[in-house]
Amino acid sequence: ITVVTWNVGTAVPPSDVTSLLHLNTGEADDADVIAIGLQEVNSKINKRLKDALFTDQWSELFMDVLSPFHFVLVSTVRMQGVILLVFAKYYHLPFLQDIQTDCTRTGLGGYWGNKGGVSVRLSIFGHMVCFLNCHLPAHLEKAEQRKEDFATILHMQQFEGRAASGILDHDLVFWFGDLNFRIESLDIRFVKYAIDSNILSQLWEKDQLNIAKSTWPVLSGFQEGPLNFPPTFKFDVGTNKYDSSAKKRKPAWTDRILWKIKSPGVGLGGHRPSPGIVSVRQLCYCSHMEYTVSDHKPVAAIFAVQFASKADKPSVEIFVADEWSRPEQAVVRYKMAAGFHRSSWDWIGLYRVGFRHPKDYVSYVWARSDEGERCMEKQLCAQVTFSDEALPKRKGEYILGYYSNTSSSIAGMTEPFQISLPRSEEGSSSTDSSGSSSEEEDDSTLVLLAPKSRSPSPGKMKRHRSRSPSLAKFQGLILRPSSRDRATSRSPSPQSRRGLPGDIPTIHLPQEEPRGHGDKGKEPGWAGDGHEGSSCYQTVREQGRPRRVSADNPLARADPRNLGLLPALRLEMIDQAMGWCRESVEQGYPCRRMSPSSPPGCSTSPKEGSSP
C-alpha cells in the first residue's frame, strides 16, 4: 500500500507525478493500493462549480498517470480543498467491498470545511481498512486545538454496518495529511543549522507530534517511521529554499503519515499471520523535493501489509471466450455466490484495458433480474449477450466487470481478452470511448437525465455516502462542449475524457419550426410524461425576436441571461437533441442506448428479453 500526502497550496497540478507515486522504481512495482490525500486544493466558488460538473484537475491527473499501470479509482471524497483518492489494481476490485466515505468539518467551529478530515473505508480481502486524510489547525500555539479536532473527527465519523462503525474499529487505519504539528522551543537559526548539517535527530524530540504520541491517549497505538527527511514546510514556492519572507516561519514536519493496527498481535518471525491478524512493515518514508509548485513538499510512504485472505473467490464469477472475433461470440456467462445481494439495476460493463474508474466503460448490458434470481437459487450460470451495435469497433484487449448497484462497486471481473471483429479495421465508433478523437457532431455529448427520469440507468442509484466520479443532474438539459474544445475536455463521462472549454459560451434555444395540421400531438417531451400536444406556452425573446416555448420546459421558467453560473457550456433543449432518435423510431430504425446516461426517450427496461 502506497500512501501520499500533499498540501498543494491551491496550485495547478504539475505535468508529471510519476516519481511521487514511486511508479518507476522497483520497490513499488507490486503496489496493490494507492491512497492520495491532498489539502488546499483550489476551492474558490467558480472552481468548485466547475469541479462539481466535471472531475477536478488533480483527480484527472492521478487517473491519467495511474491507469497505464492498471490502477482504477476505487473511491474519492472531497470537502472543499481536502480530497482523498483511493486506487487499486483492477484485478483486486472484486475483493474490495463495503466502500463508504465520510467527512467532518472543524473550521470555524465545525461550519467550514477548510479544516477537518475526509475518509474512505473498505474491506480488502475481508479485512476492514480505513484511510483518513486530515488538515488540522495551523500555528505553533494551536497544538491543543489540533488534539481536540482530531478527537472530534474520530468521534463524528461513523459508518454503516457492524464490521467497523468507527474509524478506530477498523483492522488497520492510515492517518495522514497536513497535521500542522510544529517544532517547539528551538530557535529558527538552530533548526536551519540542524537541517543543513543533517542532524535531524536533534529536532525529533521537540516535534509536537512526537511529544503527543506519548502524552495524548487519543494517539495511543499510532505508529510512524523515522523522520529521515528534512522538514516539509515552509518553502518559497518554486524553490527548495525555506521561507525567506518577512515572517521567517520556522521549518516543520507538518505533513505526516501514521498507521494503527487494531489487534495488538503482529506476524512474528516473518511467518504467515493467522486469520484476523494484520502485519505492517514500512518500506519507505520520504519527501519529494523535486516538486516546487507549493510551499509544502509532498510525502510518500510504502507499506507491506500481510494478512490471511478471508475472501478467496469474488462474489460474481464471469466466464467469457478468450477472443471475440465474431459478434455471435459476445456471450457472457456469470455465476453469483450464495448470499450475494443482487439488484435489478446491476449491469456488466465492457472496459478497455487501462480504464480509469468503474463508470469508464465502452458499453454495457443489464444483468437481468428474473434469470439472475433463478440461476442464483440453483447455483447455475446466467447468460447475457452484447448486441452487435454495442461491440467496440477497435481491436484490442478488453475486460468485463459486473457492477453491483447495492454495493456501488465491481463484484466480479474477467482477465483481459481480445476483441478483433471483422469491421474493426473500419475505425472507431462512438460506442468506443477509449480512443475516439473524431470531430463529428455528438461524439462527446454528455446527457444529464432529469432526477425523476424513469429511464433504467446504472447511474440511477440510491444515495450512497461514497462519492464516485459522476455528473450532477440538471432538469431537462443537454450539456455539450463546443467542437473545437473537445480535445481538452475534462469530463468524467464514460463516453469522453476531454476537458472544459475555456471560452464563454452562448445559450441556444431551439428555433420553433412551423407547425402544420399533421404536427398536432407531436410536441416532443420526456417519454411517458404526457406533455404531447400541450397548449401552454410562454414567450421568450431571443436575439431581439419574441417566440414561444413550452411553459412546462424548465428553460421557459428561467431567463437564459441569468444562467451565468454555468461557464463554458452550451445549453440546448432536450427535445432538439432527441429529435434524431424519434425520427429513427418513426422510420422503423431501432433506437439504441449509447450509455446508461442516454435520454429516457431512447431507453429500454432491464426486464426479461430486453436489451439496453
Short mmCIF file of N, CA, C and O in Angstrom, two decimals, residues 476-477 507-514 523-524 538 540-542 545-550 553 555-556 560 570-579:
data_model
loop_
_atom_site.label_atom_id
_atom_site.label_comp_id
_atom_site.label_asym_id
_atom_site.label_seq_id
_atom_site.Cartn_x
_atom_site.Cartn_y
_atom_site.Cartn_z
N GLY A 476 -33.74 18.35 -17.61
CA GLY A 476 -34.06 18.57 -18.99
C GLY A 476 -33.03 19.27 -19.84
O GLY A 476 -33.38 19.95 -20.78
N LEU A 477 -31.74 19.14 -19.54
CA LEU A 477 -30.72 19.84 -20.29
C LEU A 477 -29.73 18.87 -20.88
O LEU A 477 -29.46 17.82 -20.32
N ILE A 507 -25.92 30.51 -25.02
CA ILE A 507 -27.01 29.61 -24.63
C ILE A 507 -28.03 29.62 -25.77
O ILE A 507 -28.60 30.65 -26.10
N HIS A 508 -28.25 28.46 -26.39
CA HIS A 508 -29.12 28.35 -27.56
C HIS A 508 -30.45 27.74 -27.18
O HIS A 508 -30.48 26.71 -26.53
N LEU A 509 -31.51 28.39 -27.59
CA LEU A 509 -32.84 27.80 -27.51
C LEU A 509 -33.24 27.39 -28.93
O LEU A 509 -32.91 28.09 -29.90
N PRO A 510 -33.90 26.28 -29.11
CA PRO A 510 -34.20 25.81 -30.47
C PRO A 510 -35.19 26.72 -31.19
O PRO A 510 -36.09 27.28 -30.57
N GLN A 511 -34.96 26.87 -32.48
CA GLN A 511 -35.91 27.65 -33.28
C GLN A 511 -37.21 26.86 -33.41
O GLN A 511 -37.20 25.65 -33.64
N GLU A 512 -38.31 27.55 -33.28
CA GLU A 512 -39.60 26.88 -33.39
C GLU A 512 -39.92 26.62 -34.86
O GLU A 512 -39.88 27.53 -35.69
N GLU A 513 -40.17 25.41 -35.21
CA GLU A 513 -40.48 25.05 -36.57
C GLU A 513 -41.95 25.34 -36.86
O GLU A 513 -42.81 25.24 -35.97
N PRO A 514 -42.26 25.65 -38.11
CA PRO A 514 -43.68 25.87 -38.47
C PRO A 514 -44.48 24.60 -38.20
O PRO A 514 -44.05 23.51 -38.51
N GLU A 523 -45.71 17.22 -30.14
CA GLU A 523 -44.77 18.07 -29.39
C GLU A 523 -43.86 17.16 -28.58
O GLU A 523 -44.31 16.45 -27.69
N PRO A 524 -42.54 17.13 -28.85
CA PRO A 524 -41.66 16.18 -28.15
C PRO A 524 -41.50 16.55 -26.68
O PRO A 524 -41.49 17.71 -26.32
N GLN A 538 -44.99 29.93 -23.28
CA GLN A 538 -44.51 31.18 -22.70
C GLN A 538 -43.64 31.87 -23.74
O GLN A 538 -42.89 31.21 -24.47
N VAL A 540 -40.54 33.86 -25.13
CA VAL A 540 -39.14 34.09 -24.78
C VAL A 540 -38.53 34.93 -25.88
O VAL A 540 -38.75 34.69 -27.07
N ARG A 541 -37.72 35.93 -25.51
CA ARG A 541 -37.11 36.80 -26.51
C ARG A 541 -35.69 36.33 -26.79
O ARG A 541 -34.89 36.22 -25.86
N GLU A 542 -35.41 36.02 -28.05
CA GLU A 542 -34.09 35.54 -28.46
C GLU A 542 -33.60 36.41 -29.60
O GLU A 542 -34.24 36.50 -30.64
N ARG A 545 -36.01 38.91 -31.03
CA ARG A 545 -37.25 38.43 -31.64
C ARG A 545 -38.01 37.57 -30.64
O ARG A 545 -37.46 36.60 -30.11
N PRO A 546 -39.29 37.88 -30.38
CA PRO A 546 -40.08 37.04 -29.45
C PRO A 546 -40.47 35.74 -30.11
O PRO A 546 -40.71 35.70 -31.32
N ARG A 547 -40.51 34.65 -29.35
CA ARG A 547 -41.04 33.38 -29.83
C ARG A 547 -41.55 32.59 -28.65
O ARG A 547 -41.30 32.92 -27.50
N ARG A 548 -42.31 31.50 -28.92
CA ARG A 548 -42.95 30.72 -27.88
C ARG A 548 -42.16 29.44 -27.60
O ARG A 548 -41.65 28.80 -28.51
N VAL A 549 -42.09 29.07 -26.30
CA VAL A 549 -41.60 27.76 -25.90
C VAL A 549 -42.58 27.21 -24.88
O VAL A 549 -43.33 27.96 -24.26
N SER A 550 -42.55 25.90 -24.69
CA SER A 550 -43.47 25.26 -23.75
C SER A 550 -43.20 25.74 -22.34
O SER A 550 -42.06 25.74 -21.88
N ASN A 553 -41.39 23.41 -19.96
CA ASN A 553 -39.94 23.20 -20.06
C ASN A 553 -39.22 24.05 -19.03
O ASN A 553 -39.54 25.23 -18.85
N LEU A 555 -36.41 25.55 -19.05
CA LEU A 555 -35.77 26.76 -19.56
C LEU A 555 -36.76 27.90 -19.77
O LEU A 555 -36.37 29.07 -19.78
N ALA A 556 -38.04 27.56 -19.95
CA ALA A 556 -39.04 28.60 -20.14
C ALA A 556 -39.26 29.38 -18.86
O ALA A 556 -39.76 30.49 -18.89
N PRO A 560 -32.33 32.93 -19.83
CA PRO A 560 -31.01 32.39 -20.13
C PRO A 560 -29.88 33.33 -19.77
O PRO A 560 -28.79 32.91 -19.49
N ARG A 570 -22.75 25.02 -23.53
CA ARG A 570 -23.85 25.41 -24.40
C ARG A 570 -25.06 24.59 -23.98
O ARG A 570 -25.00 23.36 -23.97
N LEU A 571 -26.16 25.25 -23.65
CA LEU A 571 -27.35 24.57 -23.17
C LEU A 571 -28.36 24.47 -24.31
O LEU A 571 -28.65 25.46 -24.98
N GLU A 572 -28.89 23.27 -24.53
CA GLU A 572 -29.87 23.06 -25.57
C GLU A 572 -31.10 22.39 -24.98
O GLU A 572 -31.01 21.67 -24.00
N MET A 573 -32.23 22.60 -25.64
CA MET A 573 -33.42 21.89 -25.22
C MET A 573 -33.24 20.41 -25.47
O MET A 573 -32.70 19.99 -26.50
N ILE A 574 -33.70 19.58 -24.56
CA ILE A 574 -33.57 18.13 -24.71
C ILE A 574 -34.36 17.65 -25.93
O ILE A 574 -33.99 16.69 -26.61
N ASP A 575 -35.43 18.39 -26.27
CA ASP A 575 -36.25 17.99 -27.42
C ASP A 575 -35.45 18.05 -28.71
O ASP A 575 -35.54 17.18 -29.57
N GLN A 576 -34.64 19.11 -28.87
CA GLN A 576 -33.86 19.25 -30.09
C GLN A 576 -32.84 18.13 -30.21
O GLN A 576 -32.65 17.56 -31.28
N ALA A 577 -32.18 17.82 -29.10
CA ALA A 577 -31.15 16.79 -29.14
C ALA A 577 -31.73 15.41 -29.38
O ALA A 577 -31.07 14.53 -29.91
N MET A 578 -32.99 15.22 -28.99
CA MET A 578 -33.60 13.90 -29.14
C MET A 578 -34.35 13.74 -30.44
O MET A 578 -34.90 12.68 -30.74
N GLY A 579 -34.37 14.81 -31.26
CA GLY A 579 -35.14 14.74 -32.49
C GLY A 579 -34.71 13.60 -33.38
O GLY A 579 -35.52 12.90 -33.97
#
